[in-house]
CSV table of C-alpha atoms in Angstrom, one decimal:
chain,number,residue,atom,x,y,z
A,1,ALA,CA,8.4,-15.4,16.5
A,2,GLY,CA,9.6,-17.2,12.8
A,3,GLY,CA,12.2,-16.8,10.4
A,4,ASN,CA,11.9,-16.4,7.0
A,5,GLY,CA,9.3,-18.5,5.0
A,6,SER,CA,7.8,-19.3,8.2
A,7,PHE,CA,3.6,-19.3,9.0
A,8,GLY,CA,2.5,-21.0,5.1
A,9,VAL,CA,4.4,-20.0,2.9
A,10,TYR,CA,3.6,-22.2,0.5
A,11,GLY,CA,0.3,-23.0,1.7
A,12,THR,CA,-2.5,-20.8,3.6
A,13,ALA,CA,-1.6,-19.1,6.8
A,14,SER,CA,-4.7,-19.0,8.5
A,15,GLY,CA,-6.8,-19.4,12.3
A,16,THR,CA,-5.8,-16.2,15.1
A,17,PHE,CA,-2.3,-15.0,15.3
A,18,ASN,CA,-1.9,-12.3,18.5
A,19,ASN,CA,1.7,-10.3,18.8
A,20,CYS,CA,3.4,-12.6,16.4
A,21,ALA,CA,7.1,-11.9,14.1
A,22,GLY,CA,8.1,-13.6,10.4
A,23,GLY,CA,10.7,-12.2,8.9
A,24,ASN,CA,11.0,-11.9,4.8
A,25,GLU,CA,8.2,-14.0,3.1
A,26,SER,CA,5.9,-15.3,5.6
A,27,PHE,CA,2.4,-15.5,6.9
A,28,GLY,CA,0.6,-17.7,3.2
A,29,VAL,CA,3.7,-16.2,0.8
A,30,TYR,CA,2.4,-17.5,-2.3
A,31,GLY,CA,-0.6,-19.3,-1.1
A,32,THR,CA,-3.6,-16.8,1.0
A,33,ALA,CA,-3.2,-15.4,4.5
A,34,SER,CA,-7.0,-15.6,5.3
A,35,GLY,CA,-7.0,-16.1,9.3
A,36,THR,CA,-6.6,-13.0,11.8
A,37,PHE,CA,-3.9,-11.3,12.7
A,38,THR,CA,-3.9,-8.7,14.9
A,39,ASN,CA,0.0,-7.2,16.1
A,40,CYS,CA,1.6,-9.1,13.8
A,41,THR,CA,4.5,-8.0,12.0
A,42,GLY,CA,6.8,-10.0,8.5
A,43,GLY,CA,9.8,-8.6,6.3
A,44,ASP,CA,9.7,-8.3,2.5
A,45,GLY,CA,6.7,-9.8,1.0
A,46,SER,CA,4.8,-10.9,3.6
A,47,PHE,CA,0.4,-12.0,3.9
A,48,GLY,CA,-0.5,-12.9,1.1
A,49,TYR,CA,3.1,-11.1,-0.9
A,50,SER,CA,1.8,-13.3,-4.3
A,51,GLY,CA,-0.9,-14.6,-3.6
A,52,THR,CA,-4.1,-13.9,-1.0
A,53,ALA,CA,-4.6,-11.6,1.9
A,54,SER,CA,-8.3,-12.1,2.6
A,55,GLY,CA,-8.2,-12.5,6.5
A,56,THR,CA,-8.3,-9.9,8.6
A,57,PHE,CA,-5.1,-7.9,10.0
A,58,ASN,CA,-5.5,-5.1,12.8
A,59,ASN,CA,-2.1,-3.6,13.3
A,60,CYS,CA,0.2,-5.5,11.6
A,61,THR,CA,3.4,-4.2,9.3
A,62,GLY,CA,4.7,-5.8,6.9
A,63,GLY,CA,8.0,-5.2,4.4
A,64,ASN,CA,8.0,-3.8,0.4
A,65,ILE,CA,5.5,-6.5,-1.8
A,66,SER,CA,3.8,-7.2,0.9
A,67,PHE,CA,-0.1,-7.3,1.9
A,68,GLY,CA,-1.2,-9.4,-1.5
A,69,SER,CA,1.2,-7.2,-3.8
A,70,TRP,CA,1.3,-9.6,-7.0
A,71,GLY,CA,-2.4,-11.2,-6.0
A,72,THR,CA,-5.4,-9.9,-4.5
A,73,ALA,CA,-5.8,-8.1,-1.0
A,74,SER,CA,-9.2,-8.6,-0.6
A,75,GLY,CA,-9.8,-8.4,3.3
A,76,THR,CA,-10.6,-5.8,5.9
A,77,PHE,CA,-7.2,-4.1,7.0
A,78,SER,CA,-7.2,-1.3,10.2
A,79,ASN,CA,-4.2,0.1,11.1
A,80,CYS,CA,-1.7,-1.6,9.3
A,81,THR,CA,1.9,-0.8,7.4
A,82,GLY,CA,3.2,-1.6,3.9
A,83,GLY,CA,6.6,-0.8,2.0
A,84,ASP,CA,6.2,0.2,-1.5
A,85,SER,CA,4.5,-2.0,-3.8
A,86,SER,CA,1.7,-2.8,-1.1
A,87,PHE,CA,-2.0,-3.3,-0.6
A,88,GLY,CA,-2.4,-5.3,-4.2
A,89,ARG,CA,0.1,-3.8,-6.0
A,90,SER,CA,-0.6,-5.5,-9.5
A,91,GLY,CA,-3.6,-7.7,-8.8
A,92,ASP,CA,-6.6,-6.4,-7.5
A,93,ALA,CA,-6.2,-4.1,-4.0
A,94,SER,CA,-10.6,-4.9,-3.6
A,95,GLY,CA,-10.6,-5.3,0.2
A,96,THR,CA,-11.0,-2.9,3.1
A,97,PHE,CA,-8.8,-0.5,4.5
A,98,THR,CA,-8.9,1.9,7.5
A,99,ASN,CA,-5.7,3.7,8.3
A,100,CYS,CA,-3.7,2.2,6.5
A,101,THR,CA,-0.5,3.5,5.0
A,102,ALA,CA,2.3,2.3,2.3
A,103,GLY,CA,5.0,3.3,-0.3
A,104,VAL,CA,5.2,3.8,-3.9
A,105,GLU,CA,2.5,1.7,-6.6
A,106,SER,CA,0.4,0.3,-3.7
A,107,PHE,CA,-3.3,0.2,-3.7
A,108,GLY,CA,-4.0,-1.5,-6.8
A,109,TYR,CA,-0.9,1.0,-8.5
A,110,SER,CA,-0.9,-1.1,-11.8
A,111,GLY,CA,-4.0,-4.2,-10.9
A,112,ASP,CA,-7.2,-4.4,-12.7
A,113,GLY,CA,-9.7,-4.4,-9.8
A,114,LEU,CA,-9.4,-1.5,-7.4
A,115,GLY,CA,-12.2,-1.8,-6.4
A,116,GLY,CA,-12.0,-1.3,-2.6
A,117,LYS,CA,-12.8,0.9,0.0
A,118,TYR,CA,-10.7,3.4,1.1
A,119,TYR,CA,-11.1,5.4,4.6
A,120,PHE,CA,-7.8,7.6,6.1
A,121,CYS,CA,-5.1,5.2,4.0
A,122,SER,CA,-2.0,7.1,2.8
A,123,ALA,CA,0.7,6.0,0.3
A,124,GLY,CA,3.0,7.5,-2.3
A,125,THR,CA,3.7,8.2,-5.9
A,126,ASP,CA,1.4,6.0,-8.4
A,127,SER,CA,-0.8,4.2,-6.0
A,128,PHE,CA,-4.8,4.1,-5.8
A,129,SER,CA,-4.2,3.9,-9.9
A,130,GLY,CA,-5.9,1.1,-10.8
A,131,THR,CA,-9.1,0.8,-13.3
A,132,GLY,CA,-11.8,0.1,-11.0
A,133,GLY,CA,-14.2,2.1,-9.3
A,134,PRO,CA,-13.0,2.2,-5.2
A,135,THR,CA,-14.7,4.3,-2.4
A,136,ILE,CA,-11.4,6.7,-1.1
A,137,SER,CA,-12.1,8.8,1.7
A,138,TYR,CA,-9.7,11.5,2.9
A,139,CYS,CA,-6.9,9.6,1.7
A,140,LEU,CA,-3.1,11.4,0.6
A,141,VAL,CA,-0.7,10.3,-1.5
A,142,ASN,CA,2.3,11.3,-1.4
A,143,GLY,CA,1.2,14.3,2.0
A,144,VAL,CA,-2.0,15.8,-0.8
A,145,ALA,CA,-5.4,15.1,-0.5
A,146,TYR,CA,-6.8,12.3,-2.6
A,147,PRO,CA,-8.1,12.6,-5.2
């Protein structure tokens, strides 16, 4: 377990991370989260928040503005949960997302590259609204089928 700013906060979080916990701004926040993350938890601004979340993420949980929120979410995400403004909110949500959940303004909300693949994902208002050409299957926005 690490506190705030742990696991490559200004650099790269690469390698294998199993059952790891970090505080706010953990796991390659201003750099790259390019490793393999399984059952990991971070606080607000975790997993490549202002950088790139390009790794493989399985059963991971981040707080608000997590998973490449202000950068790029180009990795493979399975059963992950982010808070509001997560998963490429203002950048590029071009990864593959399966059974992931986020709050409002997530999954490429105001980005210019919503070209990802989304399967069985759910999010809040103003999500999945980037300009790219995504594949969206069996997803929900505020509990209603989308698109």
